[in-house]
Amino acid sequence: MNNESLNIFLRLVQEKHEQLKSQVTALSKVFVQENIDSKKAQADKCNSAAEDLARALSVKDQPNWLKEIIRWTKWYSESYKQTDSTFKAFQKIMPLIPQLNSHQWAFTENSGDEDFDFDQLYERHKKDGKLEELFDSLIEIIAQMVASGEIDSIRAKTDLERLVALLQQNKDGSYFSVMASWEFLRGFLKNTTWATIDSIPVLKQLKKGFEDTVDEMDIELEKVHESIKGEMKSKYDTAVHSLTYKSQAKLEDKTVEKVL
């Protein structure tokens, strides 16, 4: 393939890639809402955009994250009325978002990144902080809320139990699992279940403690990203593609963006 043909092909793939990123971002927002028909409709759009991108690529050039997005958006569209289908699809799709967003298309025989293991890098830097301790604190606070007997709503109790399960499952997971949990947590703090806890005086202090811990985790995640950023620049320079981390120094302020 000559240079001009390759450039045209790359532009086509990049355009389809951007369309998919936009649709998946929209899906991540719809997933924390309550209208299942809207979720199903957006999952269909994601699947269509993913299939469109896949058709432009040979099978060997289709990254695993693309195949998984196709698989789980299709599954959700077929199963969206089942109990816990949204929760399951969210768990499967959200960890793929950082890979989707950071992927760079380079159709060459060697990528030059064979010795780069991001999860290994993340694990090293995570150990220097207290992310695991903060995860445990969040899990403990929610468990106390559920065990208090003050929550009458079955829906609210179920949502809190699901949150505990997600945090427990992913606290020791890969970078992408941790960031997926973080995104879910951000969305959870906006939903109606969390808002209803304000009407339960006994739980207000626990609620405040939870939100303070979330703020502390935000600071800790920023430290981990800054530490990783330093090593990435010194060891790999521009060979490693960028990842983004949106800091929310306060729960109501999400405008600061950190770029690796």
PDB file of N, CA and C in Angstrom, residues 99-170:
ATOM      1  N   GLN A  99      -9.009   1.449  26.839  1.00  0.00           N
ATOM      2  CA  GLN A  99      -8.325   0.830  25.698  1.00  0.00           C
ATOM      3  C   GLN A  99      -8.853   1.407  24.379  1.00  0.00           C
ATOM      4  N   LEU A 100     -10.166   1.566  24.298  1.00  0.00           N
ATOM      5  CA  LEU A 100     -10.799   2.172  23.121  1.00  0.00           C
ATOM      6  C   LEU A 100     -10.263   3.583  22.901  1.00  0.00           C
ATOM      7  N   ASN A 101     -10.222   4.376  23.963  1.00  0.00           N
ATOM      8  CA  ASN A 101      -9.842   5.785  23.827  1.00  0.00           C
ATOM      9  C   ASN A 101      -8.356   5.988  23.553  1.00  0.00           C
ATOM     10  N   SER A 102      -7.510   5.088  24.056  1.00  0.00           N
ATOM     11  CA  SER A 102      -6.061   5.289  23.919  1.00  0.00           C
ATOM     12  C   SER A 102      -5.459   4.582  22.700  1.00  0.00           C
ATOM     13  N   HIS A 103      -6.267   3.751  22.024  1.00  0.00           N
ATOM     14  CA  HIS A 103      -5.719   2.969  20.906  1.00  0.00           C
ATOM     15  C   HIS A 103      -5.250   3.867  19.768  1.00  0.00           C
ATOM     16  N   GLN A 104      -4.065   3.566  19.248  1.00  0.00           N
ATOM     17  CA  GLN A 104      -3.525   4.272  18.095  1.00  0.00           C
ATOM     18  C   GLN A 104      -3.344   3.271  16.953  1.00  0.00           C
ATOM     19  N   TRP A 105      -3.772   3.644  15.777  1.00  0.00           N
ATOM     20  CA  TRP A 105      -3.724   2.739  14.639  1.00  0.00           C
ATOM     21  C   TRP A 105      -2.383   2.865  13.929  1.00  0.00           C
ATOM     22  N   ALA A 106      -1.680   1.763  13.856  1.00  0.00           N
ATOM     23  CA  ALA A 106      -0.388   1.723  13.167  1.00  0.00           C
ATOM     24  C   ALA A 106      -0.290   0.361  12.503  1.00  0.00           C
ATOM     25  N   PHE A 107      -0.512   0.314  11.204  1.00  0.00           N
ATOM     26  CA  PHE A 107      -0.562  -0.968  10.494  1.00  0.00           C
ATOM     27  C   PHE A 107       0.824  -1.351   9.995  1.00  0.00           C
ATOM     28  N   THR A 108       1.650  -1.773  10.956  1.00  0.00           N
ATOM     29  CA  THR A 108       3.008  -2.210  10.643  1.00  0.00           C
ATOM     30  C   THR A 108       3.217  -3.569  11.276  1.00  0.00           C
ATOM     31  N   GLU A 109       4.308  -4.243  10.898  1.00  0.00           N
ATOM     32  CA  GLU A 109       4.558  -5.579  11.412  1.00  0.00           C
ATOM     33  C   GLU A 109       4.932  -5.573  12.886  1.00  0.00           C
ATOM     34  N   ASN A 110       5.649  -4.513  13.326  1.00  0.00           N
ATOM     35  CA  ASN A 110       6.093  -4.436  14.714  1.00  0.00           C
ATOM     36  C   ASN A 110       5.595  -3.147  15.334  1.00  0.00           C
ATOM     37  N   SER A 111       4.969  -3.248  16.483  1.00  0.00           N
ATOM     38  CA  SER A 111       4.436  -2.060  17.126  1.00  0.00           C
ATOM     39  C   SER A 111       5.480  -1.299  17.906  1.00  0.00           C
ATOM     40  N   GLY A 112       6.578  -1.967  18.311  1.00  0.00           N
ATOM     41  CA  GLY A 112       7.620  -1.307  19.086  1.00  0.00           C
ATOM     42  C   GLY A 112       7.319  -1.270  20.570  1.00  0.00           C
ATOM     43  N   ASP A 113       6.176  -1.808  20.987  1.00  0.00           N
ATOM     44  CA  ASP A 113       5.810  -1.769  22.400  1.00  0.00           C
ATOM     45  C   ASP A 113       5.758  -3.167  23.017  1.00  0.00           C
ATOM     46  N   GLU A 114       6.497  -4.130  22.442  1.00  0.00           N
ATOM     47  CA  GLU A 114       6.381  -5.502  22.910  1.00  0.00           C
ATOM     48  C   GLU A 114       6.746  -5.672  24.382  1.00  0.00           C
ATOM     49  N   ASP A 115       7.645  -4.818  24.887  1.00  0.00           N
ATOM     50  CA  ASP A 115       8.099  -4.991  26.256  1.00  0.00           C
ATOM     51  C   ASP A 115       7.317  -4.126  27.238  1.00  0.00           C
ATOM     52  N   PHE A 116       6.242  -3.527  26.754  1.00  0.00           N
ATOM     53  CA  PHE A 116       5.494  -2.597  27.600  1.00  0.00           C
ATOM     54  C   PHE A 116       4.287  -3.288  28.210  1.00  0.00           C
ATOM     55  N   ASP A 117       4.241  -3.372  29.509  1.00  0.00           N
ATOM     56  CA  ASP A 117       3.127  -3.988  30.219  1.00  0.00           C
ATOM     57  C   ASP A 117       2.544  -2.937  31.144  1.00  0.00           C
ATOM     58  N   PHE A 118       1.430  -2.309  30.730  1.00  0.00           N
ATOM     59  CA  PHE A 118       0.884  -1.202  31.499  1.00  0.00           C
ATOM     60  C   PHE A 118       0.372  -1.649  32.859  1.00  0.00           C
ATOM     61  N   ASP A 119      -0.279  -2.816  32.916  1.00  0.00           N
ATOM     62  CA  ASP A 119      -0.802  -3.278  34.199  1.00  0.00           C
ATOM     63  C   ASP A 119       0.311  -3.520  35.209  1.00  0.00           C
ATOM     64  N   GLN A 120       1.438  -4.026  34.723  1.00  0.00           N
ATOM     65  CA  GLN A 120       2.583  -4.235  35.608  1.00  0.00           C
ATOM     66  C   GLN A 120       3.099  -2.895  36.128  1.00  0.00           C
ATOM     67  N   LEU A 121       3.146  -1.919  35.241  1.00  0.00           N
ATOM     68  CA  LEU A 121       3.562  -0.567  35.624  1.00  0.00           C
ATOM     69  C   LEU A 121       2.593   0.009  36.658  1.00  0.00           C
ATOM     70  N   TYR A 122       1.320  -0.151  36.429  1.00  0.00           N
ATOM     71  CA  TYR A 122       0.294   0.353  37.342  1.00  0.00           C
ATOM     72  C   TYR A 122       0.415  -0.301  38.717  1.00  0.00           C
ATOM     73  N   GLU A 123       0.613  -1.622  38.745  1.00  0.00           N
ATOM     74  CA  GLU A 123       0.717  -2.335  40.022  1.00  0.00           C
ATOM     75  C   GLU A 123       1.877  -1.811  40.856  1.00  0.00           C
ATOM     76  N   ARG A 124       2.997  -1.523  40.216  1.00  0.00           N
ATOM     77  CA  ARG A 124       4.165  -1.010  40.946  1.00  0.00           C
ATOM     78  C   ARG A 124       3.851   0.324  41.604  1.00  0.00           C
ATOM     79  N   HIS A 125       3.231   1.217  40.862  1.00  0.00           N
ATOM     80  CA  HIS A 125       2.958   2.550  41.388  1.00  0.00           C
ATOM     81  C   HIS A 125       1.792   2.545  42.387  1.00  0.00           C
ATOM     82  N   LYS A 126       0.846   1.626  42.204  1.00  0.00           N
ATOM     83  CA  LYS A 126      -0.285   1.540  43.126  1.00  0.00           C
ATOM     84  C   LYS A 126       0.175   1.144  44.519  1.00  0.00           C
ATOM     85  N   LYS A 127       1.188   0.287  44.595  1.00  0.00           N
ATOM     86  CA  LYS A 127       1.659  -0.208  45.886  1.00  0.00           C
ATOM     87  C   LYS A 127       2.241   0.905  46.755  1.00  0.00           C
ATOM     88  N   ASP A 128       2.678   1.983  46.135  1.00  0.00           N
ATOM     89  CA  ASP A 128       3.252   3.097  46.891  1.00  0.00           C
ATOM     90  C   ASP A 128       2.176   3.975  47.530  1.00  0.00           C
ATOM     91  N   GLY A 129       0.923   3.747  47.181  1.00  0.00           N
ATOM     92  CA  GLY A 129      -0.158   4.577  47.710  1.00  0.00           C
ATOM     93  C   GLY A 129      -1.102   3.778  48.589  1.00  0.00           C
ATOM     94  N   LYS A 130      -2.329   4.244  48.690  1.00  0.00           N
ATOM     95  CA  LYS A 130      -3.295   3.588  49.575  1.00  0.00           C
ATOM     96  C   LYS A 130      -4.635   3.354  48.894  1.00  0.00           C
ATOM     97  N   LEU A 131      -4.602   3.044  47.604  1.00  0.00           N
ATOM     98  CA  LEU A 131      -5.837   2.790  46.881  1.00  0.00           C
ATOM     99  C   LEU A 131      -6.627   1.622  47.468  1.00  0.00           C
ATOM    100  N   GLU A 132      -5.927   0.531  47.783  1.00  0.00           N
ATOM    101  CA  GLU A 132      -6.610  -0.645  48.316  1.00  0.00           C
ATOM    102  C   GLU A 132      -7.290  -0.317  49.643  1.00  0.00           C
ATOM    103  N   GLU A 133      -6.615   0.460  50.483  1.00  0.00           N
ATOM    104  CA  GLU A 133      -7.186   0.865  51.772  1.00  0.00           C
ATOM    105  C   GLU A 133      -8.453   1.696  51.563  1.00  0.00           C
ATOM    106  N   LEU A 134      -8.430   2.583  50.573  1.00  0.00           N
ATOM    107  CA  LEU A 134      -9.591   3.431  50.301  1.00  0.00           C
ATOM    108  C   LEU A 134     -10.752   2.608  49.747  1.00  0.00           C
ATOM    109  N   PHE A 135     -10.434   1.632  48.881  1.00  0.00           N
ATOM    110  CA  PHE A 135     -11.477   0.724  48.395  1.00  0.00           C
ATOM    111  C   PHE A 135     -12.144   0.016  49.575  1.00  0.00           C
ATOM    112  N   ASP A 136     -11.323  -0.486  50.515  1.00  0.00           N
ATOM    113  CA  ASP A 136     -11.866  -1.196  51.671  1.00  0.00           C
ATOM    114  C   ASP A 136     -12.763  -0.282  52.511  1.00  0.00           C
ATOM    115  N   SER A 137     -12.372   0.987  52.639  1.00  0.00           N
ATOM    116  CA  SER A 137     -13.180   1.938  53.409  1.00  0.00           C
ATOM    117  C   SER A 137     -14.540   2.157  52.757  1.00  0.00           C
ATOM    118  N   LEU A 138     -14.552   2.302  51.422  1.00  0.00           N
ATOM    119  CA  LEU A 138     -15.814   2.490  50.707  1.00  0.00           C
ATOM    120  C   LEU A 138     -16.725   1.272  50.872  1.00  0.00           C
ATOM    121  N   ILE A 139     -16.132   0.093  50.753  1.00  0.00           N
ATOM    122  CA  ILE A 139     -16.900  -1.148  50.895  1.00  0.00           C
ATOM    123  C   ILE A 139     -17.491  -1.252  52.300  1.00  0.00           C
ATOM    124  N   GLU A 140     -16.690  -0.910  53.312  1.00  0.00           N
ATOM    125  CA  GLU A 140     -17.139  -0.996  54.699  1.00  0.00           C
ATOM    126  C   GLU A 140     -18.287  -0.024  54.985  1.00  0.00           C
ATOM    127  N   ILE A 141     -18.191   1.182  54.450  1.00  0.00           N
ATOM    128  CA  ILE A 141     -19.239   2.180  54.694  1.00  0.00           C
ATOM    129  C   ILE A 141     -20.571   1.739  54.087  1.00  0.00           C
ATOM    130  N   ILE A 142     -20.526   1.259  52.845  1.00  0.00           N
ATOM    131  CA  ILE A 142     -21.763   0.795  52.203  1.00  0.00           C
ATOM    132  C   ILE A 142     -22.324  -0.416  52.942  1.00  0.00           C
ATOM    133  N   ALA A 143     -21.450  -1.312  53.383  1.00  0.00           N
ATOM    134  CA  ALA A 143     -21.904  -2.487  54.134  1.00  0.00           C
ATOM    135  C   ALA A 143     -22.601  -2.058  55.423  1.00  0.00           C
ATOM    136  N   GLN A 144     -22.088  -1.031  56.081  1.00  0.00           N
ATOM    137  CA  GLN A 144     -22.719  -0.514  57.300  1.00  0.00           C
ATOM    138  C   GLN A 144     -24.104   0.067  56.992  1.00  0.00           C
ATOM    139  N   MET A 145     -24.212   0.767  55.880  1.00  0.00           N
ATOM    140  CA  MET A 145     -25.509   1.318  55.492  1.00  0.00           C
ATOM    141  C   MET A 145     -26.546   0.214  55.310  1.00  0.00           C
ATOM    142  N   VAL A 146     -26.156  -0.823  54.577  1.00  0.00           N
ATOM    143  CA  VAL A 146     -27.077  -1.927  54.297  1.00  0.00           C
ATOM    144  C   VAL A 146     -27.454  -2.647  55.592  1.00  0.00           C
ATOM    145  N   ALA A 147     -26.455  -2.851  56.471  1.00  0.00           N
ATOM    146  CA  ALA A 147     -26.681  -3.602  57.712  1.00  0.00           C
ATOM    147  C   ALA A 147     -27.443  -2.799  58.762  1.00  0.00           C
ATOM    148  N   SER A 148     -27.566  -1.498  58.561  1.00  0.00           N
ATOM    149  CA  SER A 148     -28.208  -0.646  59.569  1.00  0.00           C
ATOM    150  C   SER A 148     -29.693  -0.933  59.737  1.00  0.00           C
ATOM    151  N   GLY A 149     -30.323  -1.473  58.700  1.00  0.00           N
ATOM    152  CA  GLY A 149     -31.759  -1.721  58.741  1.00  0.00           C
ATOM    153  C   GLY A 149     -32.602  -0.480  58.529  1.00  0.00           C
ATOM    154  N   GLU A 150     -31.934   0.635  58.196  1.00  0.00           N
ATOM    155  CA  GLU A 150     -32.648   1.903  58.019  1.00  0.00           C
ATOM    156  C   GLU A 150     -33.173   2.098  56.599  1.00  0.00           C
ATOM    157  N   ILE A 151     -32.731   1.276  55.669  1.00  0.00           N
ATOM    158  CA  ILE A 151     -33.127   1.447  54.266  1.00  0.00           C
ATOM    159  C   ILE A 151     -34.313   0.540  53.970  1.00  0.00           C
ATOM    160  N   ASP A 152     -35.448   1.135  53.722  1.00  0.00           N
ATOM    161  CA  ASP A 152     -36.682   0.372  53.475  1.00  0.00           C
ATOM    162  C   ASP A 152     -36.817  -0.056  52.017  1.00  0.00           C
ATOM    163  N   SER A 153     -36.266   0.746  51.120  1.00  0.00           N
ATOM    164  CA  SER A 153     -36.428   0.472  49.695  1.00  0.00           C
ATOM    165  C   SER A 153     -35.610  -0.742  49.265  1.00  0.00           C
ATOM    166  N   ILE A 154     -36.289  -1.722  48.697  1.00  0.00           N
ATOM    167  CA  ILE A 154     -35.588  -2.904  48.177  1.00  0.00           C
ATOM    168  C   ILE A 154     -34.664  -2.505  47.037  1.00  0.00           C
ATOM    169  N   ARG A 155     -35.135  -1.584  46.199  1.00  0.00           N
ATOM    170  CA  ARG A 155     -34.317  -1.104  45.072  1.00  0.00           C
ATOM    171  C   ARG A 155     -33.023  -0.462  45.579  1.00  0.00           C
ATOM    172  N   ALA A 156     -33.134   0.382  46.604  1.00  0.00           N
ATOM    173  CA  ALA A 156     -31.951   1.060  47.131  1.00  0.00           C
ATOM    174  C   ALA A 156     -30.969   0.056  47.727  1.00  0.00           C
ATOM    175  N   LYS A 157     -31.489  -0.907  48.496  1.00  0.00           N
ATOM    176  CA  LYS A 157     -30.615  -1.925  49.091  1.00  0.00           C
ATOM    177  C   LYS A 157     -29.912  -2.737  48.012  1.00  0.00           C
ATOM    178  N   THR A 158     -30.663  -3.098  46.982  1.00  0.00           N
ATOM    179  CA  THR A 158     -30.070  -3.881  45.888  1.00  0.00           C
ATOM    180  C   THR A 158     -28.968  -3.096  45.185  1.00  0.00           C
ATOM    181  N   ASP A 159     -29.216  -1.810  44.939  1.00  0.00           N
ATOM    182  CA  ASP A 159     -28.211  -0.968  44.280  1.00  0.00           C
ATOM    183  C   ASP A 159     -26.945  -0.863  45.126  1.00  0.00           C
ATOM    184  N   LEU A 160     -27.099  -0.705  46.428  1.00  0.00           N
ATOM    185  CA  LEU A 160     -25.941  -0.605  47.320  1.00  0.00           C
ATOM    186  C   LEU A 160     -25.179  -1.929  47.378  1.00  0.00           C
ATOM    187  N   GLU A 161     -25.903  -3.029  47.395  1.00  0.00           N
ATOM    188  CA  GLU A 161     -25.256  -4.348  47.414  1.00  0.00           C
ATOM    189  C   GLU A 161     -24.489  -4.592  46.117  1.00  0.00           C
ATOM    190  N   ARG A 162     -25.040  -4.132  45.001  1.00  0.00           N
ATOM    191  CA  ARG A 162     -24.340  -4.261  43.716  1.00  0.00           C
ATOM    192  C   ARG A 162     -23.065  -3.424  43.707  1.00  0.00           C
ATOM    193  N   LEU A 163     -23.149  -2.236  44.304  1.00  0.00           N
ATOM    194  CA  LEU A 163     -21.967  -1.378  44.365  1.00  0.00           C
ATOM    195  C   LEU A 163     -20.865  -2.051  45.177  1.00  0.00           C
ATOM    196  N   VAL A 164     -21.225  -2.638  46.315  1.00  0.00           N
ATOM    197  CA  VAL A 164     -20.245  -3.358  47.134  1.00  0.00           C
ATOM    198  C   VAL A 164     -19.615  -4.497  46.330  1.00  0.00           C
ATOM    199  N   ALA A 165     -20.449  -5.250  45.612  1.00  0.00           N
ATOM    200  CA  ALA A 165     -19.945  -6.378  44.816  1.00  0.00           C
ATOM    201  C   ALA A 165     -18.966  -5.904  43.756  1.00  0.00           C
ATOM    202  N   LEU A 166     -19.278  -4.791  43.098  1.00  0.00           N
ATOM    203  CA  LEU A 166     -18.405  -4.257  42.057  1.00  0.00           C
ATOM    204  C   LEU A 166     -17.066  -3.819  42.646  1.00  0.00           C
ATOM    205  N   LEU A 167     -17.109  -3.103  43.759  1.00  0.00           N
ATOM    206  CA  LEU A 167     -15.870  -2.620  44.383  1.00  0.00           C
ATOM    207  C   LEU A 167     -15.021  -3.784  44.880  1.00  0.00           C
ATOM    208  N   GLN A 168     -15.657  -4.792  45.461  1.00  0.00           N
ATOM    209  CA  GLN A 168     -14.920  -5.962  45.939  1.00  0.00           C
ATOM    210  C   GLN A 168     -14.276  -6.722  44.788  1.00  0.00           C
ATOM    211  N   GLN A 169     -15.007  -6.832  43.699  1.00  0.00           N
ATOM    212  CA  GLN A 169     -14.518  -7.589  42.553  1.00  0.00           C
ATOM    213  C   GLN A 169     -13.321  -6.914  41.887  1.00  0.00           C
ATOM    214  N   ASN A 170     -13.338  -5.583  41.844  1.00  0.00           N
ATOM    215  CA  ASN A 170     -12.345  -4.873  41.040  1.00  0.00           C
ATOM    216  C   ASN A 170     -11.243  -4.171  41.823  1.00  0.00           C
TER     217      ASN A 170
END
